[in-house]
Amino acid sequence: MQTSAIPWKIKCDFNTLPTLFHGETLPYQAITYLCSCSHQYTYLENKTLANHQPYRCPICANETFLNANYFLKPFSWYDPIEKLFPKEILYALEPTIIYGQGQYKLTSHVNLKIPYTINLLRNTIMYKEHQLLELSIDNQGKISQLLNVNFDFYGYDKDVYDFEDDLLKESIIDNCTLLTLYKRKIVAMIKNTKTTHNLEIPDECTSMNDIAFFIKYPYLKSYEFIYWKSIEFLPKHHSLTVLDALNFINIRKEKSIKKVLFQHYKQQIQHKKPFAFHYIYALLHHIKDPNIIIQILHLPLDISGDSSGSWELFFTFLTSHFDEKRIAHLLKQFAQEEDYWLVDTMELLSEVSYDENHKNIHYQANNPLRANYKEVHDYVVHMHSSLYRQTLTHQTFTYTPKELTPCIRTATYSVHVPYTGLELFEWGEKMHNCLAGYDRAILSKNKLIYGFFKEDELVFAIEIQERKIVQAKSKYNTELLSVEKDFLNSWFEQFFKVNNK
């Protein structure tokens, strides 16, 4: 930013300035006006006779000048910066970018230049830079942002920095108009200089998250990889186009499979859905009949919860119990039901796939397992409960005061969290569902489970992740009644909406 963009007024004690009168004590102060039109005017004023006459720029007739002395004081910055400076000044600030500093791939700053003294002998102004924002991306694509002033977060005061919930804090930061503008400028600058600094950044990138993604995965050569899941498992030894990656996934030679694979991929990308290539890879590896593969690929399965190993485990489990036609029939049922049936089954299966010695558990059913989605889900729940009951007995959970605030007692319901693994297990037994499988997620602070009781009986339980209700189910995973939904919505509005402090 040009130093003349902000109209400043700065007062300096004449005796502290480099002048021909060095060593003498004179009763003067130097007052300098720096106009946004680049005109500069300095005059000496007797401190004992100061009359503080208003000043108007003779070039542009500007009469408004910001007091630099005020902004040089640390306590001056407690108010939101949008209230301290005119909007047009803040919007005009331009970031600076430093590339390749230690562990960081790049670091960007947004600074304000404030005059703090004048050299009267040379008639030059000296400036201090006050940093508003520091944003860095390290070599692993992790974004760090440091706010050095108080921004106006839609009415949030400076206590926003004390929030324990980092996800909430990030969502508030991302909704700040001024910070969003600065980030857009940073993105544009990175894209304009990417060739100079040897960054493989696609032109389609529009956000800092996009930039960070391709810093982490510089061998990926298409913006479409943004929508791929578990991308780190693709080969890294050379540059990859989407065609290269799809050919790596497709272990089959049949032309019909290749055709439907590309159709499936195209459909996912067109709708900007996550492309879970491990689902495709496991399917092609475990199912031999090309016609059944094609049939399954056309199913509208929810594959958004894919992780690197879950689909491999799931297909291993299915092929140990069913033939390929029954597997296709079962997956069709999962596709027709609510997403949680498939997601819960796969998550619990991943939990029970390895015992405490990390040895594979052999799935054995006393009675033949039918290809029915509920029976498969309940069977996996039973395996999980059998494995985890002893483990959960000694498990305890701790919560922050903020996480315990929603635990209230009303005339209708009392809301609780589980404090032990055994209590969580018992909740799952009462609800006839997979609540016991959430112990690790609770321990890692990934998820929160709240139970809603009526007269000491658990009526329904909910799963919260990233301040959103992921699931809310009654016994046997049934839907909540309308009266239960009304209470839940009111409760959630009170304790988890972003505009609540």
XYZ file of C-alpha atoms in Angstrom:
501
model
C 0.000 0.000 0.000
C 1.246 3.492 -0.791
C 2.076 5.564 2.272
C -0.167 8.362 1.017
C -3.308 6.209 0.931
C -4.201 7.158 4.520
C -4.374 10.836 5.546
C -2.295 11.082 8.728
C -1.483 13.734 11.291
C 1.591 13.210 13.480
C 2.910 15.366 16.354
C 6.556 15.081 17.440
C 8.491 16.830 20.199
C 10.930 19.086 18.366
C 13.726 18.253 20.815
C 13.607 14.523 19.914
C 14.082 15.143 16.172
C 17.368 15.353 14.230
C 17.801 19.099 13.616
C 20.500 21.763 13.521
C 19.498 22.655 17.116
C 20.614 19.327 18.576
C 21.416 19.681 22.298
C 19.129 22.650 22.863
C 15.757 22.495 24.598
C 13.141 24.424 22.680
C 9.384 24.745 23.398
C 8.270 23.477 19.987
C 6.480 20.514 18.502
C 6.515 19.527 14.846
C 3.083 18.861 13.355
C 3.002 17.038 10.013
C 0.006 16.444 7.778
C 0.303 13.610 5.224
C -2.617 13.777 2.827
C -3.923 10.888 0.739
C -3.228 13.013 -2.347
C 0.529 12.765 -1.458
C 0.829 16.387 -0.324
C 2.924 16.794 2.832
C 3.031 19.806 5.135
C 5.014 20.342 8.348
C 5.043 23.340 10.653
C 6.432 24.115 14.089
C 4.110 25.082 16.887
C 4.969 26.571 20.264
C 3.666 24.070 22.789
C 2.766 26.769 25.282
C 0.922 28.865 22.682
C -0.602 26.097 20.587
C -3.929 27.193 19.096
C -4.616 23.985 17.099
C -5.912 25.705 14.003
C -7.799 23.369 11.604
C -5.849 22.336 8.523
C -7.125 21.881 4.968
C -5.012 20.332 2.244
C -4.322 23.036 -0.371
C -4.308 20.439 -3.156
C -7.457 18.364 -2.568
C -9.203 20.341 0.214
C -9.235 17.319 2.542
C -9.837 18.242 6.197
C -9.936 14.761 7.764
C -6.662 13.334 9.108
C -6.186 10.338 11.387
C -4.232 10.909 14.582
C -1.095 8.754 14.224
C -0.106 9.374 17.855
C -3.300 7.704 18.996
C -2.758 4.577 16.902
C 0.812 4.200 18.104
C -0.543 3.385 21.577
C -1.244 -0.353 22.160
C -4.518 0.267 24.008
C -5.881 2.112 20.985
C -6.574 -1.171 19.135
C -9.160 -2.794 21.405
C -12.150 -1.672 19.359
C -12.941 -3.601 16.156
C -10.665 -2.280 13.445
C -13.655 -1.578 11.201
C -14.674 1.097 13.728
C -11.204 2.624 13.893
C -10.551 3.169 10.185
C -12.752 4.114 7.237
C -13.873 1.093 5.217
C -12.259 2.332 2.007
C -8.855 2.465 3.732
C -9.115 -1.074 5.091
C -10.371 -2.426 1.782
C -7.435 -0.797 -0.050
C -4.753 -2.604 1.962
C -2.645 -5.016 -0.085
C -1.020 -8.144 1.401
C 2.653 -9.034 1.151
C 3.854 -12.624 0.613
C 7.156 -14.220 1.623
C 7.920 -17.589 0.017
C 9.881 -20.522 1.415
C 10.604 -19.506 5.030
C 11.706 -22.602 6.987
C 8.828 -25.036 7.442
C 6.460 -22.647 5.720
C 5.835 -22.697 2.012
C 4.587 -19.135 2.194
C 3.585 -16.502 4.723
C 1.384 -13.500 4.006
C 0.916 -10.318 6.039
C -1.582 -7.494 5.932
C -0.061 -4.402 7.577
C -0.936 -0.778 8.233
C 1.880 1.778 7.956
C 1.714 4.438 10.649
C 4.036 7.477 10.733
C 5.855 7.852 14.039
C 8.467 10.566 13.453
C 9.911 12.985 10.883
C 13.482 13.787 9.916
C 13.327 17.569 9.557
C 16.800 17.750 8.020
C 15.791 15.514 5.121
C 12.041 16.104 5.306
C 11.340 12.356 5.364
C 8.744 10.426 7.346
C 9.535 7.258 9.306
C 6.850 4.566 9.567
C 6.004 1.670 11.847
C 4.036 -1.273 10.489
C 1.125 -2.578 12.540
C 0.248 -6.141 11.517
C -3.449 -6.925 11.161
C -3.268 -10.481 9.820
C -0.609 -13.156 9.406
C -1.537 -16.191 7.321
C 0.850 -19.079 6.648
C 0.728 -22.377 4.757
C 3.344 -24.959 5.701
C 4.838 -27.647 3.479
C 2.109 -30.089 4.568
C -0.675 -27.743 3.502
C -1.682 -26.705 7.030
C -3.084 -23.180 7.214
C -2.291 -21.018 10.248
C -3.833 -17.607 10.750
C -3.006 -15.085 13.425
C -5.258 -12.082 14.012
C -3.380 -9.226 15.657
C -6.288 -6.803 15.986
C -9.924 -7.147 16.893
C -12.052 -7.654 13.780
C -15.801 -7.149 13.786
C -17.186 -10.708 13.664
C -20.818 -9.807 13.108
C -21.213 -8.428 16.600
C -18.795 -10.733 18.418
C -16.536 -8.895 20.828
C -12.899 -9.654 21.542
C -13.934 -12.598 23.753
C -14.245 -14.571 20.516
C -10.529 -15.292 20.879
C -11.241 -17.148 24.117
C -13.661 -19.646 22.583
C -12.637 -23.225 23.343
C -14.366 -24.427 20.182
C -11.790 -23.968 17.413
C -14.263 -24.991 14.715
C -16.665 -22.281 15.825
C -13.852 -19.760 15.854
C -12.818 -20.748 12.307
C -16.392 -20.465 11.044
C -16.661 -16.952 12.510
C -13.337 -15.908 10.999
C -14.379 -17.234 7.609
C -17.554 -15.125 7.766
C -15.720 -11.850 8.355
C -16.105 -9.711 5.223
C -12.811 -7.894 5.645
C -10.778 -11.057 6.253
C -12.485 -12.754 3.317
C -11.409 -9.845 1.108
C -7.792 -10.089 2.306
C -7.750 -13.837 1.628
C -9.102 -13.339 -1.888
C -6.276 -10.886 -2.526
C -3.733 -13.358 -1.151
C -5.088 -16.125 -3.389
C -4.897 -13.852 -6.438
C -1.304 -12.857 -5.627
C -0.232 -16.492 -5.176
C -1.780 -17.476 -8.498
C -0.150 -14.530 -10.279
C 3.305 -15.435 -8.955
C 3.012 -19.261 -8.921
C 5.320 -19.728 -11.912
C 8.046 -17.552 -10.403
C 7.986 -19.561 -7.179
C 7.466 -22.989 -8.781
C 4.041 -23.676 -7.285
C 1.741 -26.179 -9.017
C -1.499 -24.279 -8.391
C -4.384 -24.832 -10.877
C -6.025 -21.685 -12.221
C -9.407 -22.855 -10.886
C -8.293 -22.412 -7.251
C -10.430 -19.802 -5.519
C -9.662 -20.195 -1.809
C -6.818 -20.644 0.652
C -7.975 -24.228 1.208
C -7.591 -24.881 -2.506
C -4.072 -23.423 -2.459
C -3.139 -25.469 0.626
C -4.419 -28.673 -0.992
C -2.104 -28.362 -3.982
C 0.830 -27.329 -1.818
C 0.344 -30.598 0.073
C -0.136 -32.626 -3.115
C 2.033 -30.927 -5.757
C 2.056 -34.051 -7.956
C -1.686 -33.701 -8.695
C -2.261 -31.812 -11.927
C -6.015 -31.243 -12.042
C -8.344 -29.143 -9.925
C -10.832 -32.040 -9.936
C -8.671 -33.832 -7.371
C -10.183 -31.407 -4.826
C -13.213 -33.730 -4.793
C -11.231 -36.949 -4.329
C -11.125 -38.602 -0.900
C -8.057 -40.208 0.712
C -5.940 -38.690 -2.029
C -2.689 -39.423 -0.186
C -2.953 -43.101 -1.171
C -2.470 -42.387 -4.863
C 1.091 -42.918 -6.166
C 3.343 -39.923 -5.499
C 6.431 -40.720 -7.558
C 5.316 -38.785 -10.643
C 2.763 -36.235 -11.822
C -0.810 -37.484 -12.002
C -3.632 -36.411 -14.267
C -7.187 -37.575 -13.557
C -6.855 -40.121 -16.378
C -3.646 -41.463 -14.801
C -5.386 -41.809 -11.426
C -8.456 -43.551 -12.883
C -6.245 -45.993 -14.757
C -4.404 -46.704 -11.494
C -7.727 -47.461 -9.747
C -9.097 -49.661 -12.527
C -7.451 -53.057 -12.016
C -9.831 -54.687 -14.503
C -9.388 -54.940 -18.258
C -13.024 -55.210 -19.366
C -14.054 -52.272 -21.567
C -17.571 -52.285 -20.107
C -16.178 -51.744 -16.601
C -13.882 -48.981 -17.790
C -16.820 -47.230 -19.456
C -19.105 -47.371 -16.422
C -16.223 -46.329 -14.139
C -15.706 -43.147 -16.155
C -19.469 -42.514 -16.188
C -19.597 -42.935 -12.405
C -16.663 -40.578 -11.934
C -18.124 -37.971 -14.290
C -21.451 -38.030 -12.454
C -19.790 -37.605 -9.050
C -17.647 -34.684 -10.201
C -20.484 -32.934 -12.024
C -22.444 -32.852 -8.773
C -19.278 -31.948 -6.814
C -19.666 -35.049 -4.671
C -16.662 -36.645 -2.987
C -15.094 -39.275 -5.211
C -14.278 -42.215 -2.931
C -11.954 -44.197 -5.123
C -11.342 -46.813 -2.403
C -14.955 -47.872 -2.887
C -14.256 -48.448 -6.583
C -10.952 -50.180 -5.890
C -12.465 -52.584 -3.330
C -15.454 -53.313 -5.549
C -13.278 -54.169 -8.566
C -10.999 -56.306 -6.400
C -13.676 -58.389 -4.626
C -16.455 -58.751 -7.213
C -15.578 -60.872 -10.245
C -18.741 -60.695 -12.374
C -18.525 -57.576 -14.626
C -22.315 -57.332 -14.878
C -22.704 -57.211 -11.097
C -19.937 -54.619 -10.851
C -21.804 -52.452 -13.365
C -25.072 -53.001 -11.493
C -23.512 -51.941 -8.164
C -21.800 -48.895 -9.673
C -25.197 -47.600 -10.767
C -26.565 -47.724 -7.193
C -26.962 -44.336 -5.443
C -24.914 -45.439 -2.421
C -23.738 -42.884 0.128
C -19.952 -43.110 -0.159
C -19.201 -39.757 1.519
C -17.998 -41.477 4.690
C -15.297 -43.404 2.882
C -11.921 -43.902 4.530
C -8.856 -45.681 3.230
C -9.671 -49.107 4.620
C -13.398 -49.209 5.388
C -14.603 -50.337 1.964
C -11.936 -53.038 1.764
C -13.071 -54.383 5.142
C -16.724 -54.133 4.177
C -16.320 -56.099 0.943
C -14.141 -58.658 2.755
C -16.954 -59.125 5.243
C -19.638 -59.354 2.544
C -17.788 -61.882 0.400
C -17.216 -64.087 3.473
C -20.990 -64.366 3.972
C -22.723 -63.918 0.621
C -22.368 -64.692 -3.043
C -22.073 -61.806 -5.494
C -25.779 -61.680 -6.404
C -26.755 -61.412 -2.747
C -24.124 -58.710 -2.215
C -25.675 -56.675 -5.045
C -29.138 -57.219 -3.512
C -27.895 -56.136 -0.068
C -26.174 -52.996 -1.394
C -29.365 -52.097 -3.246
C -31.215 -52.233 0.090
C -28.614 -49.975 1.733
C -28.971 -47.522 -1.180
C -32.737 -47.355 -0.675
C -32.590 -46.729 3.081
C -31.326 -43.798 5.163
C -27.582 -43.217 4.921
C -26.820 -44.022 8.561
C -27.563 -47.755 8.095
C -24.587 -48.108 5.769
C -22.370 -45.581 7.561
C -22.908 -47.125 11.018
C -22.399 -50.657 9.731
C -19.093 -49.752 8.095
C -17.811 -47.689 11.022
C -18.554 -50.446 13.536
C -17.078 -53.056 11.253
C -13.864 -51.043 11.167
C -13.901 -50.943 14.985
C -14.204 -54.724 15.353
C -11.892 -55.676 12.498
C -8.864 -55.853 14.780
C -8.671 -57.110 18.347
C -6.334 -55.787 21.036
C -3.451 -57.698 19.412
C -4.271 -56.226 15.979
C -5.156 -59.655 14.602
C -7.977 -60.083 12.147
C -11.223 -61.261 13.674
C -12.804 -64.105 11.695
C -16.466 -63.416 11.175
C -18.504 -66.488 12.127
C -22.261 -66.529 12.389
C -23.965 -69.311 14.372
C -26.828 -69.181 11.923
C -26.614 -68.279 8.243
C -26.793 -64.506 7.837
C -29.474 -63.319 5.448
C -28.747 -60.590 2.890
C -30.898 -58.057 4.712
C -29.502 -54.643 5.650
C -31.036 -54.661 9.153
C -29.780 -58.152 9.942
C -26.279 -57.270 8.732
C -26.303 -54.056 10.777
C -27.546 -55.820 13.922
C -25.004 -58.610 13.499
C -22.145 -56.103 13.318
C -23.582 -54.256 16.360
C -23.630 -57.557 18.259
C -20.001 -58.294 17.329
C -19.002 -54.792 18.365
C -20.802 -54.995 21.701
C -19.256 -58.375 22.498
C -15.760 -57.078 21.770
C -16.061 -53.725 23.517
C -18.038 -54.513 26.636
C -14.968 -55.439 28.695
C -12.860 -52.671 27.150
C -15.483 -50.020 27.871
C -15.865 -51.079 31.515
C -12.802 -49.068 32.573
C -13.233 -46.220 30.077
C -14.033 -42.710 31.355
C -14.891 -39.513 29.496
C -14.151 -35.924 30.480
C -15.903 -32.787 29.259
C -15.251 -29.076 29.214
C -17.695 -26.722 30.987
C -18.893 -25.593 27.567
C -19.704 -29.171 26.559
C -21.631 -29.698 29.800
C -23.685 -26.487 29.522
C -26.356 -28.173 27.332
C -26.957 -30.770 30.091
C -30.157 -29.290 31.481
C -33.238 -30.527 33.288
C -36.665 -29.335 32.156
C -40.230 -30.353 32.860
C -40.116 -32.476 29.697
C -36.614 -33.943 29.445
C -33.318 -34.072 31.258
C -30.221 -34.075 29.061
C -27.078 -36.009 29.990
C -23.703 -37.086 28.586
C -22.156 -40.514 29.251
C -19.277 -40.345 31.762
C -18.015 -43.912 31.377
C -17.685 -46.436 28.594
C -19.971 -48.793 30.499
C -22.651 -46.102 30.675
C -22.295 -45.549 26.912
C -22.567 -49.316 26.370
C -25.732 -49.474 28.470
C -27.221 -46.599 26.476
C -26.584 -48.582 23.310
C -28.189 -51.690 24.812
C -31.291 -49.706 25.794
C -31.512 -48.047 22.380
C -30.661 -51.270 20.516
C -28.135 -49.438 18.355
C -24.410 -48.804 17.981
C -23.807 -46.075 20.587
C -20.998 -48.115 22.180
C -18.956 -47.558 19.037
C -18.593 -43.843 19.731
C -16.145 -44.175 22.634
C -13.070 -43.275 20.572
C -14.838 -40.373 18.890
C -15.840 -39.008 22.316
C -12.319 -39.446 23.699
C -10.785 -37.652 20.715
C -13.353 -34.819 20.997
C -14.471 -35.657 17.491
C -18.089 -36.128 18.491
C -20.449 -35.478 21.374
C -23.273 -37.793 22.442
C -26.210 -36.398 24.411
C -28.998 -38.561 25.843
C -32.523 -37.233 26.413
C -34.264 -38.860 29.378
C -37.851 -38.827 30.548
C -38.431 -40.061 34.083
C -34.931 -41.604 34.099
C -35.599 -43.579 30.918
C -33.481 -42.903 27.836
C -35.891 -41.822 25.097
C -33.511 -40.764 22.328
C -29.869 -39.875 21.791
C -28.116 -37.538 19.376
C -24.663 -37.317 17.824
C -23.102 -33.865 17.346
C -20.045 -33.192 15.239
C -18.683 -29.764 14.281
C -21.682 -28.142 15.991
C -24.118 -30.010 13.738
C -26.571 -32.768 14.563
C -25.353 -35.779 12.593
C -27.907 -38.254 13.975
C -30.922 -38.148 16.249
C -32.575 -41.525 16.802
C -34.928 -43.316 19.156
C -34.855 -47.027 19.935
C -34.015 -49.339 17.045
C -32.800 -46.306 15.082
C -36.353 -45.078 14.532
C -37.168 -41.452 13.759
C -38.054 -38.986 16.498
C -41.645 -38.044 17.140
C -42.667 -34.512 16.183
C -42.828 -33.409 19.832
C -39.302 -34.777 20.353
C -38.041 -32.951 17.273
C -39.555 -29.691 18.524
C -37.780 -29.962 21.861
C -34.500 -30.953 20.199
C -34.627 -28.022 17.772
C -35.261 -25.544 20.592
C -32.460 -27.065 22.704
C -29.999 -27.056 19.808
C -30.886 -23.461 18.911
C -30.125 -22.421 22.479
C -26.730 -24.123 22.875
C -25.164 -24.753 19.484
C -26.118 -22.093 16.975
C -23.110 -20.044 15.795
C -24.619 -16.719 16.864
C -24.746 -17.919 20.478
C -21.768 -17.114 22.681
